[in-house]
Amino acid sequence: MSARPRTAFLVRVALVSVLACGGLTACGADEEDLLYATDYANHEPLGVVGYPTSESLRITQQLVWRLADGKAEEVEGLAADPDEARGDVERTARNWIRSFHEGAKGKVTAEFYDEGSVRQLVVVYFHDTGQTKSFTVHLTGMAGEDGWRVTMREPDPKQASSAPDWVPRTPGGLGSKTPR
């Protein structure tokens, strides 16, 4: 092979490599969207009250789906808490699954409180079991670069399964505004 055809061949190989790499990067987003769509199709629809952002809704749906599936490691993967709180996160995930697994498999309504540009309080109503759960979702990292996550610091089983005393019995009872 002369120098000129060999150079052209190497340029083509490099171009194909760059295009393939770019395609794989794009596949990551497509794969995430496909997983989300599959999860959406495989679970009971989530009722919504209040004004979630698309991302606060997405992380809440994912949490409810992971609770329904009983997948502790995947629940832990949604946590906002820093590495030094990993033990609390692991215990919280197990407590939440133990407490809300059955309810999460049925009809669920999530109420999103207040304005949610960077943080939002969410109350989830598990209709089949009559349980409620509140938690906070928020942007993590510098300028939200890590995306939306869930605060998980309830390693005590009683704390993890208890409903806050201010939560109305039915969604929308406070007009999606936290009591002041």
mmCIF file of C-alpha atoms in Angstrom, residues 56-178:
data_model
loop_
_atom_site.group_PDB
_atom_site.id
_atom_site.type_symbol
_atom_site.label_atom_id
_atom_site.label_comp_id
_atom_site.label_asym_id
_atom_site.label_seq_id
_atom_site.Cartn_x
_atom_site.Cartn_y
_atom_site.Cartn_z
ATOM 1 C CA SER A 56 -38.954 16.504 39.947
ATOM 2 C CA LEU A 57 -41.777 14.406 38.473
ATOM 3 C CA ARG A 58 -39.323 12.051 36.785
ATOM 4 C CA ILE A 59 -37.262 11.376 39.936
ATOM 5 C CA THR A 60 -40.456 10.872 41.966
ATOM 6 C CA GLN A 61 -41.815 8.389 39.422
ATOM 7 C CA GLN A 62 -38.508 6.534 39.453
ATOM 8 C CA LEU A 63 -38.556 6.341 43.251
ATOM 9 C CA VAL A 64 -42.102 4.950 43.316
ATOM 10 C CA TRP A 65 -41.225 2.429 40.581
ATOM 11 C CA ARG A 66 -38.104 1.248 42.448
ATOM 12 C CA LEU A 67 -40.118 0.881 45.654
ATOM 13 C CA ALA A 68 -42.722 -1.158 43.741
ATOM 14 C CA ASP A 69 -39.989 -3.327 42.230
ATOM 15 C CA GLY A 70 -38.285 -3.806 45.627
ATOM 16 C CA LYS A 71 -34.885 -2.806 44.211
ATOM 17 C CA ALA A 72 -32.897 -1.388 47.152
ATOM 18 C CA GLU A 73 -29.727 -0.659 45.164
ATOM 19 C CA GLU A 74 -31.732 1.249 42.570
ATOM 20 C CA VAL A 75 -33.543 3.209 45.291
ATOM 21 C CA GLU A 76 -30.114 4.046 46.761
ATOM 22 C CA GLY A 77 -28.992 5.217 43.304
ATOM 23 C CA LEU A 78 -31.585 8.003 43.457
ATOM 24 C CA ALA A 79 -30.156 9.435 46.694
ATOM 25 C CA ALA A 80 -28.793 12.958 46.941
ATOM 26 C CA ASP A 81 -26.876 12.275 50.107
ATOM 27 C CA PRO A 82 -23.078 12.435 50.150
ATOM 28 C CA ASP A 83 -20.877 9.356 50.354
ATOM 29 C CA GLU A 84 -20.314 9.762 54.095
ATOM 30 C CA ALA A 85 -24.060 9.154 54.589
ATOM 31 C CA ARG A 86 -24.045 5.890 52.565
ATOM 32 C CA GLY A 87 -24.978 3.753 55.581
ATOM 33 C CA ASP A 88 -28.009 5.954 56.253
ATOM 34 C CA VAL A 89 -28.976 5.813 52.572
ATOM 35 C CA GLU A 90 -28.749 2.002 52.466
ATOM 36 C CA ARG A 91 -30.844 1.609 55.625
ATOM 37 C CA THR A 92 -33.344 4.228 54.412
ATOM 38 C CA ALA A 93 -33.770 2.457 51.056
ATOM 39 C CA ARG A 94 -34.416 -0.875 52.788
ATOM 40 C CA ASN A 95 -36.818 0.768 55.275
ATOM 41 C CA TRP A 96 -38.755 2.505 52.509
ATOM 42 C CA ILE A 97 -39.059 -0.716 50.511
ATOM 43 C CA ARG A 98 -40.145 -2.683 53.583
ATOM 44 C CA SER A 99 -42.725 0.004 54.423
ATOM 45 C CA PHE A 100 -44.053 1.027 50.998
ATOM 46 C CA HIS A 101 -43.371 -1.831 48.575
ATOM 47 C CA GLU A 102 -46.957 -3.118 48.533
ATOM 48 C CA GLY A 103 -48.509 0.343 48.313
ATOM 49 C CA ALA A 104 -46.172 1.402 45.501
ATOM 50 C CA LYS A 105 -47.420 -1.475 43.343
ATOM 51 C CA GLY A 106 -50.947 -0.029 43.303
ATOM 52 C CA LYS A 107 -52.529 3.370 42.746
ATOM 53 C CA VAL A 108 -50.240 6.207 43.866
ATOM 54 C CA THR A 109 -50.672 9.979 43.808
ATOM 55 C CA ALA A 110 -47.764 12.364 44.286
ATOM 56 C CA GLU A 111 -48.455 15.882 45.477
ATOM 57 C CA PHE A 112 -45.770 18.442 44.704
ATOM 58 C CA TYR A 113 -45.632 21.341 47.135
ATOM 59 C CA ASP A 114 -44.584 24.911 46.470
ATOM 60 C CA GLU A 115 -42.348 26.142 43.654
ATOM 61 C CA GLY A 116 -39.882 23.559 42.379
ATOM 62 C CA SER A 117 -37.069 25.261 40.491
ATOM 63 C CA VAL A 118 -34.313 23.726 42.659
ATOM 64 C CA ARG A 119 -36.106 21.854 45.473
ATOM 65 C CA GLN A 120 -39.548 20.417 45.999
ATOM 66 C CA LEU A 121 -41.340 18.726 48.865
ATOM 67 C CA VAL A 122 -43.318 15.700 47.676
ATOM 68 C CA VAL A 123 -46.014 13.778 49.511
ATOM 69 C CA VAL A 124 -46.859 10.393 48.054
ATOM 70 C CA TYR A 125 -50.237 8.782 48.769
ATOM 71 C CA PHE A 126 -50.322 4.986 48.464
ATOM 72 C CA HIS A 127 -54.054 4.472 47.994
ATOM 73 C CA ASP A 128 -54.204 0.668 48.316
ATOM 74 C CA THR A 129 -52.524 0.689 51.741
ATOM 75 C CA GLY A 130 -53.675 4.110 52.993
ATOM 76 C CA GLN A 131 -50.079 5.181 53.644
ATOM 77 C CA THR A 132 -48.407 8.516 52.956
ATOM 78 C CA LYS A 133 -44.755 9.378 52.655
ATOM 79 C CA SER A 134 -43.060 12.758 52.360
ATOM 80 C CA PHE A 135 -39.587 13.444 51.040
ATOM 81 C CA THR A 136 -37.618 16.194 49.354
ATOM 82 C CA VAL A 137 -36.290 16.122 45.804
ATOM 83 C CA HIS A 138 -33.719 18.662 44.698
ATOM 84 C CA LEU A 139 -30.970 19.537 42.273
ATOM 85 C CA THR A 140 -27.547 18.320 43.352
ATOM 86 C CA GLY A 141 -24.018 19.344 42.458
ATOM 87 C CA MET A 142 -22.775 22.668 41.202
ATOM 88 C CA ALA A 143 -25.513 24.404 39.191
ATOM 89 C CA GLY A 144 -27.561 21.201 39.212
ATOM 90 C CA GLU A 145 -25.032 19.309 37.095
ATOM 91 C CA ASP A 146 -25.778 16.026 38.875
ATOM 92 C CA GLY A 147 -29.520 16.303 38.258
ATOM 93 C CA TRP A 148 -32.427 15.753 40.608
ATOM 94 C CA ARG A 149 -32.064 13.411 43.570
ATOM 95 C CA VAL A 150 -33.987 12.350 46.676
ATOM 96 C CA THR A 151 -32.935 13.140 50.252
ATOM 97 C CA MET A 152 -32.703 9.816 52.120
ATOM 98 C CA ARG A 153 -31.788 10.197 55.768
ATOM 99 C CA GLU A 154 -34.224 7.981 57.622
ATOM 100 C CA PRO A 155 -32.240 4.991 58.916
ATOM 101 C CA ASP A 156 -34.732 4.450 61.779
ATOM 102 C CA PRO A 157 -37.580 2.196 60.545
ATOM 103 C CA LYS A 158 -40.225 4.077 62.569
ATOM 104 C CA GLN A 159 -39.099 7.421 61.166
ATOM 105 C CA ALA A 160 -38.996 6.011 57.632
ATOM 106 C CA SER A 161 -42.552 4.671 57.776
ATOM 107 C CA SER A 162 -44.270 7.490 59.657
ATOM 108 C CA ALA A 163 -46.380 10.134 57.932
ATOM 109 C CA PRO A 164 -45.888 13.772 58.879
ATOM 110 C CA ASP A 165 -48.717 15.123 61.027
ATOM 111 C CA TRP A 166 -49.415 18.095 58.734
ATOM 112 C CA VAL A 167 -50.204 16.021 55.626
ATOM 113 C CA PRO A 168 -53.875 16.127 54.589
ATOM 114 C CA ARG A 169 -55.746 12.824 54.288
ATOM 115 C CA THR A 170 -56.324 13.368 50.569
ATOM 116 C CA PRO A 171 -54.108 14.971 47.914
ATOM 117 C CA GLY A 172 -54.727 18.669 47.328
ATOM 118 C CA GLY A 173 -56.097 19.377 50.788
ATOM 119 C CA LEU A 174 -53.687 22.279 51.326
ATOM 120 C CA GLY A 175 -53.666 23.506 47.766
ATOM 121 C CA SER A 176 -50.121 22.159 47.292
ATOM 122 C CA LYS A 177 -48.721 24.802 49.659
ATOM 123 C CA THR A 178 -46.748 23.783 52.722
#
